[in-house]
Amino acid sequence: DGGITQSPKYLFRKEGQNVTLSCEQNLNHDAMYWYRQDPGQGLRLIYYSQIVNDFQKGDIAEGYSVSREKKESFPLTVTSAQKNPTAFYLCASTTRGRGLGDIQYFGAGTRLSVL
Amino acid sequence: AQKITQTQPGMFVQEKEAVTLDCTYDTSDPSYGLFWYKQPSSGEMIFLIYQGSYDQQNATEGRYSLNFQKARKSANLVISASQLGDSAMYFCAMSSFYNQGGKLIFGQGTELSVKP
């Protein structure tokens, strides 16, 4: 079955620690996205990538980093510079990310908490 | 600036009845797309329906329809014959020709509860 897999489902971060959230898709999509969701809020874009080895900052990129070495994979690192990392993180992908009607499909999310 | 507004934090509907979830948007872009997603308690965002700004007819997908009123800048979701499994958060979102990388702008969501 094609889809987007995020792992882990739950993650805990200690003070000063970097943590990495995994996102893998087997939909052969070019574009991938990371969104952050805070309680009672909509989603906000952290980073996106429309092609391998290229990615762009979204609206709230500070304290986060990404890589896109393979088409299928778009991991997100939450660095120690992100002072308020507790949130629900959702990864999405779409065919090209250039058309108005490109539907974004989402993974099941990772819930990150600070110890 | 682009913005999506969902003014109903929570809604209740009786099973088998229809319900309308409100969404208004603000954009100066001539071309844009409007989406509705469902987020059950498990957290995954599930795509429901899409409407393009130049589409003449309202979009429909099974029990979901999008009431698109361009002049009023509204894109309300109508769910017919509500089911218990429809209880979830619902988000309205917008894409735009000028949006960086095809990103979506999301509203704050409406929590729908279906009563048996």
JSON list of C-alpha atoms in Angstrom, two decimals:
[
{"chain": "A", "resi": 1, "resn": "ASP", "atom": "CA", "xyz": [0.00, 0.00, 0.00]},
{"chain": "A", "resi": 2, "resn": "GLY", "atom": "CA", "xyz": [1.25, 3.46, -0.90]},
{"chain": "A", "resi": 3, "resn": "GLY", "atom": "CA", "xyz": [1.47, 6.03, 1.81]},
{"chain": "A", "resi": 4, "resn": "ILE", "atom": "CA", "xyz": [3.47, 8.22, 4.14]},
{"chain": "A", "resi": 5, "resn": "THR", "atom": "CA", "xyz": [5.11, 6.75, 7.21]},
{"chain": "A", "resi": 6, "resn": "GLN", "atom": "CA", "xyz": [6.17, 8.91, 10.13]},
{"chain": "A", "resi": 7, "resn": "SER", "atom": "CA", "xyz": [8.17, 7.62, 13.04]},
{"chain": "A", "resi": 8, "resn": "PRO", "atom": "CA", "xyz": [8.27, 7.55, 15.94]},
{"chain": "A", "resi": 9, "resn": "LYS", "atom": "CA", "xyz": [4.69, 8.18, 16.96]},
{"chain": "A", "resi": 10, "resn": "TYR", "atom": "CA", "xyz": [5.79, 9.72, 20.27]},
{"chain": "A", "resi": 11, "resn": "LEU", "atom": "CA", "xyz": [9.13, 11.36, 21.01]},
{"chain": "A", "resi": 12, "resn": "PHE", "atom": "CA", "xyz": [10.59, 12.96, 24.09]},
{"chain": "A", "resi": 13, "resn": "ARG", "atom": "CA", "xyz": [13.37, 15.52, 24.03]},
{"chain": "A", "resi": 14, "resn": "LYS", "atom": "CA", "xyz": [15.70, 16.44, 26.85]},
{"chain": "A", "resi": 15, "resn": "GLU", "atom": "CA", "xyz": [17.04, 19.94, 27.34]},
{"chain": "A", "resi": 16, "resn": "GLY", "atom": "CA", "xyz": [19.77, 20.76, 24.84]},
{"chain": "A", "resi": 17, "resn": "GLN", "atom": "CA", "xyz": [19.18, 17.66, 22.77]},
{"chain": "A", "resi": 18, "resn": "ASN", "atom": "CA", "xyz": [18.61, 17.41, 19.02]},
{"chain": "A", "resi": 19, "resn": "VAL", "atom": "CA", "xyz": [15.99, 14.93, 17.88]},
{"chain": "A", "resi": 20, "resn": "THR", "atom": "CA", "xyz": [15.12, 13.69, 14.39]},
{"chain": "A", "resi": 21, "resn": "LEU", "atom": "CA", "xyz": [11.67, 12.86, 13.09]},
{"chain": "A", "resi": 22, "resn": "SER", "atom": "CA", "xyz": [11.44, 10.45, 10.19]},
{"chain": "A", "resi": 23, "resn": "CYS", "atom": "CA", "xyz": [9.18, 10.79, 7.16]},
{"chain": "A", "resi": 24, "resn": "GLU", "atom": "CA", "xyz": [9.16, 8.25, 4.32]},
{"chain": "A", "resi": 25, "resn": "GLN", "atom": "CA", "xyz": [6.79, 8.08, 1.33]},
{"chain": "A", "resi": 26, "resn": "ASN", "atom": "CA", "xyz": [6.34, 5.48, -1.39]},
{"chain": "A", "resi": 27, "resn": "LEU", "atom": "CA", "xyz": [3.95, 7.50, -3.51]},
{"chain": "A", "resi": 28, "resn": "ASN", "atom": "CA", "xyz": [6.67, 8.65, -5.92]},
{"chain": "A", "resi": 29, "resn": "HIS", "atom": "CA", "xyz": [5.87, 12.25, -5.00]},
{"chain": "A", "resi": 30, "resn": "ASP", "atom": "CA", "xyz": [8.34, 15.00, -5.78]},
{"chain": "A", "resi": 31, "resn": "ALA", "atom": "CA", "xyz": [7.28, 17.49, -3.10]},
{"chain": "A", "resi": 32, "resn": "MET", "atom": "CA", "xyz": [7.38, 16.94, 0.64]},
{"chain": "A", "resi": 33, "resn": "TYR", "atom": "CA", "xyz": [6.43, 19.20, 3.56]},
{"chain": "A", "resi": 34, "resn": "TRP", "atom": "CA", "xyz": [6.76, 19.48, 7.32]},
{"chain": "A", "resi": 35, "resn": "TYR", "atom": "CA", "xyz": [4.01, 21.19, 9.31]},
{"chain": "A", "resi": 36, "resn": "ARG", "atom": "CA", "xyz": [3.72, 21.94, 12.99]},
{"chain": "A", "resi": 37, "resn": "GLN", "atom": "CA", "xyz": [0.38, 21.86, 14.83]},
{"chain": "A", "resi": 38, "resn": "ASP", "atom": "CA", "xyz": [-0.09, 23.37, 18.29]},
{"chain": "A", "resi": 39, "resn": "PRO", "atom": "CA", "xyz": [-3.16, 22.56, 20.43]},
{"chain": "A", "resi": 40, "resn": "GLY", "atom": "CA", "xyz": [-6.31, 24.16, 19.07]},
{"chain": "A", "resi": 41, "resn": "GLN", "atom": "CA", "xyz": [-4.46, 25.55, 16.07]},
{"chain": "A", "resi": 42, "resn": "GLY", "atom": "CA", "xyz": [-4.16, 24.91, 12.39]},
{"chain": "A", "resi": 43, "resn": "LEU", "atom": "CA", "xyz": [-0.98, 23.74, 10.70]},
{"chain": "A", "resi": 44, "resn": "ARG", "atom": "CA", "xyz": [2.02, 25.96, 10.02]},
{"chain": "A", "resi": 45, "resn": "LEU", "atom": "CA", "xyz": [4.71, 25.19, 7.45]},
{"chain": "A", "resi": 46, "resn": "ILE", "atom": "CA", "xyz": [8.25, 24.52, 8.73]},
{"chain": "A", "resi": 47, "resn": "TYR", "atom": "CA", "xyz": [10.14, 23.39, 5.61]},
{"chain": "A", "resi": 48, "resn": "TYR", "atom": "CA", "xyz": [9.37, 22.06, 2.18]},
{"chain": "A", "resi": 49, "resn": "SER", "atom": "CA", "xyz": [11.22, 20.36, -0.64]},
{"chain": "A", "resi": 50, "resn": "GLN", "atom": "CA", "xyz": [10.16, 20.09, -4.27]},
{"chain": "A", "resi": 51, "resn": "ILE", "atom": "CA", "xyz": [13.14, 18.11, -5.50]},
{"chain": "A", "resi": 52, "resn": "VAL", "atom": "CA", "xyz": [15.95, 15.96, -4.16]},
{"chain": "A", "resi": 53, "resn": "ASN", "atom": "CA", "xyz": [18.87, 17.90, -2.66]},
{"chain": "A", "resi": 54, "resn": "ASP", "atom": "CA", "xyz": [16.86, 21.10, -2.47]},
{"chain": "A", "resi": 55, "resn": "PHE", "atom": "CA", "xyz": [14.63, 22.49, 0.28]},
{"chain": "A", "resi": 56, "resn": "GLN", "atom": "CA", "xyz": [13.22, 25.82, 1.35]},
{"chain": "A", "resi": 57, "resn": "LYS", "atom": "CA", "xyz": [12.28, 27.44, 4.65]},
{"chain": "A", "resi": 58, "resn": "GLY", "atom": "CA", "xyz": [8.64, 27.82, 5.51]},
{"chain": "A", "resi": 59, "resn": "ASP", "atom": "CA", "xyz": [7.00, 30.25, 7.91]},
{"chain": "A", "resi": 60, "resn": "ILE", "atom": "CA", "xyz": [8.51, 28.90, 11.14]},
{"chain": "A", "resi": 61, "resn": "ALA", "atom": "CA", "xyz": [11.87, 27.35, 10.19]},
{"chain": "A", "resi": 62, "resn": "GLU", "atom": "CA", "xyz": [13.93, 28.70, 13.08]},
{"chain": "A", "resi": 63, "resn": "GLY", "atom": "CA", "xyz": [15.28, 25.92, 15.30]},
{"chain": "A", "resi": 64, "resn": "TYR", "atom": "CA", "xyz": [14.63, 23.21, 12.69]},
{"chain": "A", "resi": 65, "resn": "SER", "atom": "CA", "xyz": [16.70, 21.61, 9.94]},
{"chain": "A", "resi": 66, "resn": "VAL", "atom": "CA", "xyz": [15.94, 19.14, 7.15]},
{"chain": "A", "resi": 67, "resn": "SER", "atom": "CA", "xyz": [17.64, 17.13, 4.44]},
{"chain": "A", "resi": 68, "resn": "ARG", "atom": "CA", "xyz": [16.41, 15.57, 1.19]},
{"chain": "A", "resi": 69, "resn": "GLU", "atom": "CA", "xyz": [19.01, 13.09, 0.02]},
{"chain": "A", "resi": 70, "resn": "LYS", "atom": "CA", "xyz": [16.47, 10.66, -1.39]},
{"chain": "A", "resi": 71, "resn": "LYS", "atom": "CA", "xyz": [13.13, 11.25, -3.07]},
{"chain": "A", "resi": 72, "resn": "GLU", "atom": "CA", "xyz": [11.38, 9.01, -0.57]},
{"chain": "A", "resi": 73, "resn": "SER", "atom": "CA", "xyz": [12.76, 10.55, 2.61]},
{"chain": "A", "resi": 74, "resn": "PHE", "atom": "CA", "xyz": [12.50, 13.98, 4.26]},
{"chain": "A", "resi": 75, "resn": "PRO", "atom": "CA", "xyz": [13.70, 13.86, 7.89]},
{"chain": "A", "resi": 76, "resn": "LEU", "atom": "CA", "xyz": [13.19, 16.81, 10.23]},
{"chain": "A", "resi": 77, "resn": "THR", "atom": "CA", "xyz": [15.65, 17.62, 13.01]},
{"chain": "A", "resi": 78, "resn": "VAL", "atom": "CA", "xyz": [14.42, 19.67, 15.95]},
{"chain": "A", "resi": 79, "resn": "THR", "atom": "CA", "xyz": [17.52, 21.35, 17.30]},
{"chain": "A", "resi": 80, "resn": "SER", "atom": "CA", "xyz": [18.27, 22.67, 20.77]},
{"chain": "A", "resi": 81, "resn": "ALA", "atom": "CA", "xyz": [17.74, 26.14, 19.35]},
{"chain": "A", "resi": 82, "resn": "GLN", "atom": "CA", "xyz": [13.99, 25.45, 19.15]},
{"chain": "A", "resi": 83, "resn": "LYS", "atom": "CA", "xyz": [12.93, 26.63, 22.59]},
{"chain": "A", "resi": 84, "resn": "ASN", "atom": "CA", "xyz": [9.32, 25.51, 22.41]},
{"chain": "A", "resi": 85, "resn": "PRO", "atom": "CA", "xyz": [9.33, 22.22, 20.50]},
{"chain": "A", "resi": 86, "resn": "THR", "atom": "CA", "xyz": [6.31, 20.58, 22.14]},
{"chain": "A", "resi": 87, "resn": "ALA", "atom": "CA", "xyz": [3.82, 20.09, 19.31]},
{"chain": "A", "resi": 88, "resn": "PHE", "atom": "CA", "xyz": [2.35, 17.63, 16.84]},
{"chain": "A", "resi": 89, "resn": "TYR", "atom": "CA", "xyz": [4.44, 17.33, 13.67]},
{"chain": "A", "resi": 90, "resn": "LEU", "atom": "CA", "xyz": [2.92, 16.27, 10.38]},
{"chain": "A", "resi": 91, "resn": "CYS", "atom": "CA", "xyz": [4.70, 15.33, 7.19]},
{"chain": "A", "resi": 92, "resn": "ALA", "atom": "CA", "xyz": [2.94, 15.62, 3.83]},
{"chain": "A", "resi": 93, "resn": "SER", "atom": "CA", "xyz": [3.72, 14.96, 0.19]},
{"chain": "A", "resi": 94, "resn": "THR", "atom": "CA", "xyz": [2.23, 15.76, -3.19]},
{"chain": "A", "resi": 95, "resn": "THR", "atom": "CA", "xyz": [2.99, 15.04, -6.80]},
{"chain": "A", "resi": 96, "resn": "ARG", "atom": "CA", "xyz": [4.79, 18.23, -7.77]},
{"chain": "A", "resi": 97, "resn": "GLY", "atom": "CA", "xyz": [3.88, 21.00, -5.34]},
{"chain": "A", "resi": 98, "resn": "ARG", "atom": "CA", "xyz": [3.51, 23.46, -8.19]},
{"chain": "A", "resi": 99, "resn": "GLY", "atom": "CA", "xyz": [-0.18, 23.24, -9.07]},
{"chain": "A", "resi": 100, "resn": "LEU", "atom": "CA", "xyz": [-3.12, 24.76, -7.25]},
{"chain": "A", "resi": 101, "resn": "GLY", "atom": "CA", "xyz": [-4.94, 21.46, -7.08]},
{"chain": "A", "resi": 102, "resn": "ASP", "atom": "CA", "xyz": [-2.03, 19.32, -5.92]},
{"chain": "A", "resi": 103, "resn": "ILE", "atom": "CA", "xyz": [-3.51, 17.38, -3.03]},
{"chain": "A", "resi": 104, "resn": "GLN", "atom": "CA", "xyz": [-1.23, 16.98, -0.06]},
{"chain": "A", "resi": 105, "resn": "TYR", "atom": "CA", "xyz": [-1.38, 13.60, 1.64]},
{"chain": "A", "resi": 106, "resn": "PHE", "atom": "CA", "xyz": [-0.33, 13.35, 5.26]},
{"chain": "A", "resi": 107, "resn": "GLY", "atom": "CA", "xyz": [1.35, 10.88, 7.55]},
{"chain": "A", "resi": 108, "resn": "ALA", "atom": "CA", "xyz": [-0.01, 9.94, 10.97]},
{"chain": "A", "resi": 109, "resn": "GLY", "atom": "CA", "xyz": [2.19, 12.46, 12.76]},
{"chain": "A", "resi": 110, "resn": "THR", "atom": "CA", "xyz": [4.76, 12.53, 15.55]},
{"chain": "A", "resi": 111, "resn": "ARG", "atom": "CA", "xyz": [3.92, 13.99, 18.93]},
{"chain": "A", "resi": 112, "resn": "LEU", "atom": "CA", "xyz": [6.99, 15.62, 20.47]},
{"chain": "A", "resi": 113, "resn": "SER", "atom": "CA", "xyz": [7.22, 16.51, 24.14]},
{"chain": "A", "resi": 114, "resn": "VAL", "atom": "CA", "xyz": [9.96, 18.03, 26.26]},
{"chain": "A", "resi": 115, "resn": "LEU", "atom": "CA", "xyz": [11.11, 16.18, 29.39]},
{"chain": "B", "resi": 1, "resn": "ALA", "atom": "CA", "xyz": [-1.64, 38.33, 3.20]},
{"chain": "B", "resi": 2, "resn": "GLN", "atom": "CA", "xyz": [-3.67, 35.17, 2.88]},
{"chain": "B", "resi": 3, "resn": "LYS", "atom": "CA", "xyz": [-5.90, 34.01, 5.66]},
{"chain": "B", "resi": 4, "resn": "ILE", "atom": "CA", "xyz": [-8.43, 31.30, 6.39]},
{"chain": "B", "resi": 5, "resn": "THR", "atom": "CA", "xyz": [-11.07, 31.89, 9.05]},
{"chain": "B", "resi": 6, "resn": "GLN", "atom": "CA", "xyz": [-13.19, 29.20, 10.66]},
{"chain": "B", "resi": 7, "resn": "THR", "atom": "CA", "xyz": [-15.51, 30.86, 13.15]},
{"chain": "B", "resi": 8, "resn": "GLN", "atom": "CA", "xyz": [-17.10, 27.75, 14.67]},
{"chain": "B", "resi": 9, "resn": "PRO", "atom": "CA", "xyz": [-14.77, 26.21, 17.28]},
{"chain": "B", "resi": 10, "resn": "GLY", "atom": "CA", "xyz": [-17.27, 23.40, 17.92]},
{"chain": "B", "resi": 11, "resn": "MET", "atom": "CA", "xyz": [-20.42, 22.06, 16.32]},
{"chain": "B", "resi": 12, "resn": "PHE", "atom": "CA", "xyz": [-22.94, 19.40, 17.26]},
{"chain": "B", "resi": 13, "resn": "VAL", "atom": "CA", "xyz": [-25.16, 17.50, 14.82]},
{"chain": "B", "resi": 14, "resn": "GLN", "atom": "CA", "xyz": [-27.62, 14.67, 15.19]},
{"chain": "B", "resi": 15, "resn": "GLU", "atom": "CA", "xyz": [-26.78, 11.45, 13.39]},
{"chain": "B", "resi": 16, "resn": "LYS", "atom": "CA", "xyz": [-28.26, 11.28, 9.87]},
{"chain": "B", "resi": 17, "resn": "GLU", "atom": "CA", "xyz": [-28.74, 15.06, 9.68]},
{"chain": "B", "resi": 18, "resn": "ALA", "atom": "CA", "xyz": [-26.79, 17.44, 7.45]},
{"chain": "B", "resi": 19, "resn": "VAL", "atom": "CA", "xyz": [-24.30, 19.95, 8.82]},
{"chain": "B", "resi": 20, "resn": "THR", "atom": "CA", "xyz": [-22.49, 22.96, 7.36]},
{"chain": "B", "resi": 21, "resn": "LEU", "atom": "CA", "xyz": [-19.01, 23.97, 8.50]},
{"chain": "B", "resi": 22, "resn": "ASP", "atom": "CA", "xyz": [-18.10, 27.55, 7.71]},
{"chain": "B", "resi": 23, "resn": "CYS", "atom": "CA", "xyz": [-14.92, 28.77, 6.05]},
{"chain": "B", "resi": 24, "resn": "THR", "atom": "CA", "xyz": [-14.07, 32.24, 4.79]},
{"chain": "B", "resi": 25, "resn": "TYR", "atom": "CA", "xyz": [-10.84, 33.18, 3.12]},
{"chain": "B", "resi": 26, "resn": "ASP", "atom": "CA", "xyz": [-8.89, 36.26, 2.23]},
{"chain": "B", "resi": 27, "resn": "THR", "atom": "CA", "xyz": [-6.52, 36.51, -0.70]},
{"chain": "B", "resi": 28, "resn": "SER", "atom": "CA", "xyz": [-5.66, 38.95, -3.43]},
{"chain": "B", "resi": 29, "resn": "ASP", "atom": "CA", "xyz": [-4.40, 36.18, -5.73]},
{"chain": "B", "resi": 30, "resn": "PRO", "atom": "CA", "xyz": [-6.54, 35.60, -8.82]},
{"chain": "B", "resi": 31, "resn": "SER", "atom": "CA", "xyz": [-5.94, 31.84, -8.78]},
{"chain": "B", "resi": 32, "resn": "TYR", "atom": "CA", "xyz": [-6.28, 29.70, -5.70]},
{"chain": "B", "resi": 33, "resn": "GLY", "atom": "CA", "xyz": [-7.52, 26.38, -4.47]},
{"chain": "B", "resi": 34, "resn": "LEU", "atom": "CA", "xyz": [-9.59, 25.50, -1.42]},
{"chain": "B", "resi": 35, "resn": "PHE", "atom": "CA", "xyz": [-9.35, 22.21, 0.47]},
{"chain": "B", "resi": 36, "resn": "TRP", "atom": "CA", "xyz": [-11.09, 20.54, 3.37]},
{"chain": "B", "resi": 37, "resn": "TYR", "atom": "CA", "xyz": [-9.33, 18.01, 5.58]},
{"chain": "B", "resi": 38, "resn": "LYS", "atom": "CA", "xyz": [-10.63, 15.83, 8.39]},
{"chain": "B", "resi": 39, "resn": "GLN", "atom": "CA", "xyz": [-8.48, 15.12, 11.45]},
{"chain": "B", "resi": 40, "resn": "PRO", "atom": "CA", "xyz": [-9.79, 12.33, 13.70]},
{"chain": "B", "resi": 41, "resn": "SER", "atom": "CA", "xyz": [-8.45, 11.91, 17.21]},
{"chain": "B", "resi": 42, "resn": "SER", "atom": "CA", "xyz": [-5.65, 9.70, 15.83]},
{"chain": "B", "resi": 43, "resn": "GLY", "atom": "CA", "xyz": [-4.13, 12.83, 14.30]},
{"chain": "B", "resi": 44, "resn": "GLU", "atom": "CA", "xyz": [-3.78, 12.01, 10.62]},
{"chain": "B", "resi": 45, "resn": "MET", "atom": "CA", "xyz": [-5.08, 14.65, 8.19]},
{"chain": "B", "resi": 46, "resn": "ILE", "atom": "CA", "xyz": [-7.46, 13.09, 5.66]},
{"chain": "B", "resi": 47, "resn": "PHE", "atom": "CA", "xyz": [-8.22, 14.93, 2.41]},
{"chain": "B", "resi": 48, "resn": "LEU", "atom": "CA", "xyz": [-11.94, 15.34, 1.76]},
{"chain": "B", "resi": 49, "resn": "ILE", "atom": "CA", "xyz": [-12.60, 17.73, -1.10]},
{"chain": "B", "resi": 50, "resn": "TYR", "atom": "CA", "xyz": [-11.05, 20.37, -3.38]},
{"chain": "B", "resi": 51, "resn": "GLN", "atom": "CA", "xyz": [-12.43, 23.43, -5.19]},
{"chain": "B", "resi": 52, "resn": "GLY", "atom": "CA", "xyz": [-10.48, 25.55, -7.67]},
{"chain": "B", "resi": 53, "resn": "SER", "atom": "CA", "xyz": [-11.20, 29.27, -7.85]},
{"chain": "B", "resi": 54, "resn": "TYR", "atom": "CA", "xyz": [-12.16, 29.04, -11.51]},
{"chain": "B", "resi": 55, "resn": "ASP", "atom": "CA", "xyz": [-14.34, 25.97, -11.16]},
{"chain": "B", "resi": 56, "resn": "GLN", "atom": "CA", "xyz": [-17.88, 26.84, -12.20]},
{"chain": "B", "resi": 57, "resn": "GLN", "atom": "CA", "xyz": [-19.60, 24.11, -10.27]},
{"chain": "B", "resi": 58, "resn": "ASN", "atom": "CA", "xyz": [-19.41, 23.28, -6.60]},
{"chain": "B", "resi": 59, "resn": "ALA", "atom": "CA", "xyz": [-17.27, 20.26, -5.84]},
{"chain": "B", "resi": 60, "resn": "THR", "atom": "CA", "xyz": [-18.87, 17.09, -4.49]},
{"chain": "B", "resi": 61, "resn": "GLU", "atom": "CA", "xyz": [-17.33, 13.88, -3.15]},
{"chain": "B", "resi": 62, "resn": "GLY", "atom": "CA", "xyz": [-19.82, 11.37, -1.87]},
{"chain": "B", "resi": 63, "resn": "ARG", "atom": "CA", "xyz": [-21.48, 12.83, 1.25]},
{"chain": "B", "resi": 64, "resn": "TYR", "atom": "CA", "xyz": [-19.25, 15.93, 1.11]},
{"chain": "B", "resi": 65, "resn": "SER", "atom": "CA", "xyz": [-19.98, 19.01, -0.92]},
{"chain": "B", "resi": 66, "resn": "LEU", "atom": "CA", "xyz": [-18.32, 22.38, -0.99]},
{"chain": "B", "resi": 67, "resn": "ASN", "atom": "CA", "xyz": [-20.58, 25.43, -1.13]},
{"chain": "B", "resi": 68, "resn": "PHE", "atom": "CA", "xyz": [-18.31, 27.88, -2.96]},
{"chain": "B", "resi": 69, "resn": "GLN", "atom": "CA", "xyz": [-19.40, 31.52, -3.02]},
{"chain": "B", "resi": 70, "resn": "LYS", "atom": "CA", "xyz": [-16.56, 33.41, -4.67]},
{"chain": "B", "resi": 71, "resn": "ALA", "atom": "CA", "xyz": [-17.97, 36.92, -4.23]},
{"chain": "B", "resi": 72, "resn": "ARG", "atom": "CA", "xyz": [-18.41, 36.33, -0.51]},
{"chain": "B", "resi": 73, "resn": "LYS", "atom": "CA", "xyz": [-15.06, 34.51, -0.27]},
{"chain": "B", "resi": 74, "resn": "SER", "atom": "CA", "xyz": [-16.60, 31.56, 1.45]},
{"chain": "B", "resi": 75, "resn": "ALA", "atom": "CA", "xyz": [-16.05, 27.82, 0.98]},
{"chain": "B", "resi": 76, "resn": "ASN", "atom": "CA", "xyz": [-18.34, 26.01, 3.37]},
{"chain": "B", "resi": 77, "resn": "LEU", "atom": "CA", "xyz": [-18.27, 22.24, 3.76]},
{"chain": "B", "resi": 78, "resn": "VAL", "atom": "CA", "xyz": [-21.59, 20.44, 3.78]},
{"chain": "B", "resi": 79, "resn": "ILE", "atom": "CA", "xyz": [-21.75, 16.92, 5.17]},
{"chain": "B", "resi": 80, "resn": "SER", "atom": "CA", "xyz": [-24.98, 15.13, 4.40]},
{"chain": "B", "resi": 81, "resn": "ALA", "atom": "CA", "xyz": [-26.40, 12.25, 6.44]},
{"chain": "B", "resi": 82, "resn": "SER", "atom": "CA", "xyz": [-23.91, 12.59, 9.31]},
{"chain": "B", "resi": 83, "resn": "GLN", "atom": "CA", "xyz": [-22.43, 9.43, 10.76]},
{"chain": "B", "resi": 84, "resn": "LEU", "atom": "CA", "xyz": [-20.84, 8.80, 14.16]},
{"chain": "B", "resi": 85, "resn": "GLY", "atom": "CA", "xyz": [-17.51, 8.36, 12.39]},
{"chain": "B", "resi": 86, "resn": "ASP", "atom": "CA", "xyz": [-17.70, 11.95, 11.16]},
{"chain": "B", "resi": 87, "resn": "SER", "atom": "CA", "xyz": [-16.84, 13.18, 14.67]},
{"chain": "B", "resi": 88, "resn": "ALA", "atom": "CA", "xyz": [-13.47, 14.88, 14.21]},
{"chain": "B", "resi": 89, "resn": "MET", "atom": "CA", "xyz": [-11.69, 18.20, 13.66]},
{"chain": "B", "resi": 90, "resn": "TYR", "atom": "CA", "xyz": [-12.24, 19.72, 10.23]},
{"chain": "B", "resi": 91, "resn": "PHE", "atom": "CA", "xyz": [-9.80, 22.13, 8.63]},
{"chain": "B", "resi": 92, "resn": "CYS", "atom": "CA", "xyz": [-10.25, 24.44, 5.70]},
{"chain": "B", "resi": 93, "resn": "ALA", "atom": "CA", "xyz": [-7.07, 25.24, 3.76]},
{"chain": "B", "resi": 94, "resn": "MET", "atom": "CA", "xyz": [-6.01, 27.32, 0.78]},
{"chain": "B", "resi": 95, "resn": "SER", "atom": "CA", "xyz": [-3.33, 27.07, -1.88]},
{"chain": "B", "resi": 96, "resn": "SER", "atom": "CA", "xyz": [-2.35, 29.91, -4.15]},
{"chain": "B", "resi": 97, "resn": "PHE", "atom": "CA", "xyz": [-0.43, 30.34, -7.34]},
{"chain": "B", "resi": 98, "resn": "TYR", "atom": "CA", "xyz": [1.93, 32.61, -5.45]},
{"chain": "B", "resi": 99, "resn": "ASN", "atom": "CA", "xyz": [2.29, 30.40, -2.38]},
{"chain": "B", "resi": 100, "resn": "GLN", "atom": "CA", "xyz": [5.81, 29.22, -1.84]},
{"chain": "B", "resi": 101, "resn": "GLY", "atom": "CA", "xyz": [6.22, 25.65, -2.97]},
{"chain": "B", "resi": 102, "resn": "GLY", "atom": "CA", "xyz": [2.52, 24.91, -2.99]},
{"chain": "B", "resi": 103, "resn": "LYS", "atom": "CA", "xyz": [2.15, 25.34, 0.75]},
{"chain": "B", "resi": 104, "resn": "LEU", "atom": "CA", "xyz": [-1.28, 25.28, 2.30]},
{"chain": "B", "resi": 105, "resn": "ILE", "atom": "CA", "xyz": [-2.65, 27.96, 4.62]},
{"chain": "B", "resi": 106, "resn": "PHE", "atom": "CA", "xyz": [-4.87, 26.39, 7.27]},
{"chain": "B", "resi": 107, "resn": "GLY", "atom": "CA", "xyz": [-7.69, 27.71, 9.40]},
{"chain": "B", "resi": 108, "resn": "GLN", "atom": "CA", "xyz": [-7.92, 26.93, 13.10]},
{"chain": "B", "resi": 109, "resn": "GLY", "atom": "CA", "xyz": [-10.43, 24.15, 12.61]},
{"chain": "B", "resi": 110, "resn": "THR", "atom": "CA", "xyz": [-13.93, 23.21, 13.72]},
{"chain": "B", "resi": 111, "resn": "GLU", "atom": "CA", "xyz": [-14.58, 20.29, 16.05]},
{"chain": "B", "resi": 112, "resn": "LEU", "atom": "CA", "xyz": [-17.63, 18.35, 14.93]},
{"chain": "B", "resi": 113, "resn": "SER", "atom": "CA", "xyz": [-19.44, 16.02, 17.29]},
{"chain": "B", "resi": 114, "resn": "VAL", "atom": "CA", "xyz": [-22.12, 13.70, 15.93]},
{"chain": "B", "resi": 115, "resn": "LYS", "atom": "CA", "xyz": [-24.75, 12.63, 18.46]},
{"chain": "B", "resi": 116, "resn": "PRO", "atom": "CA", "xyz": [-26.46, 9.22, 18.20]}
]
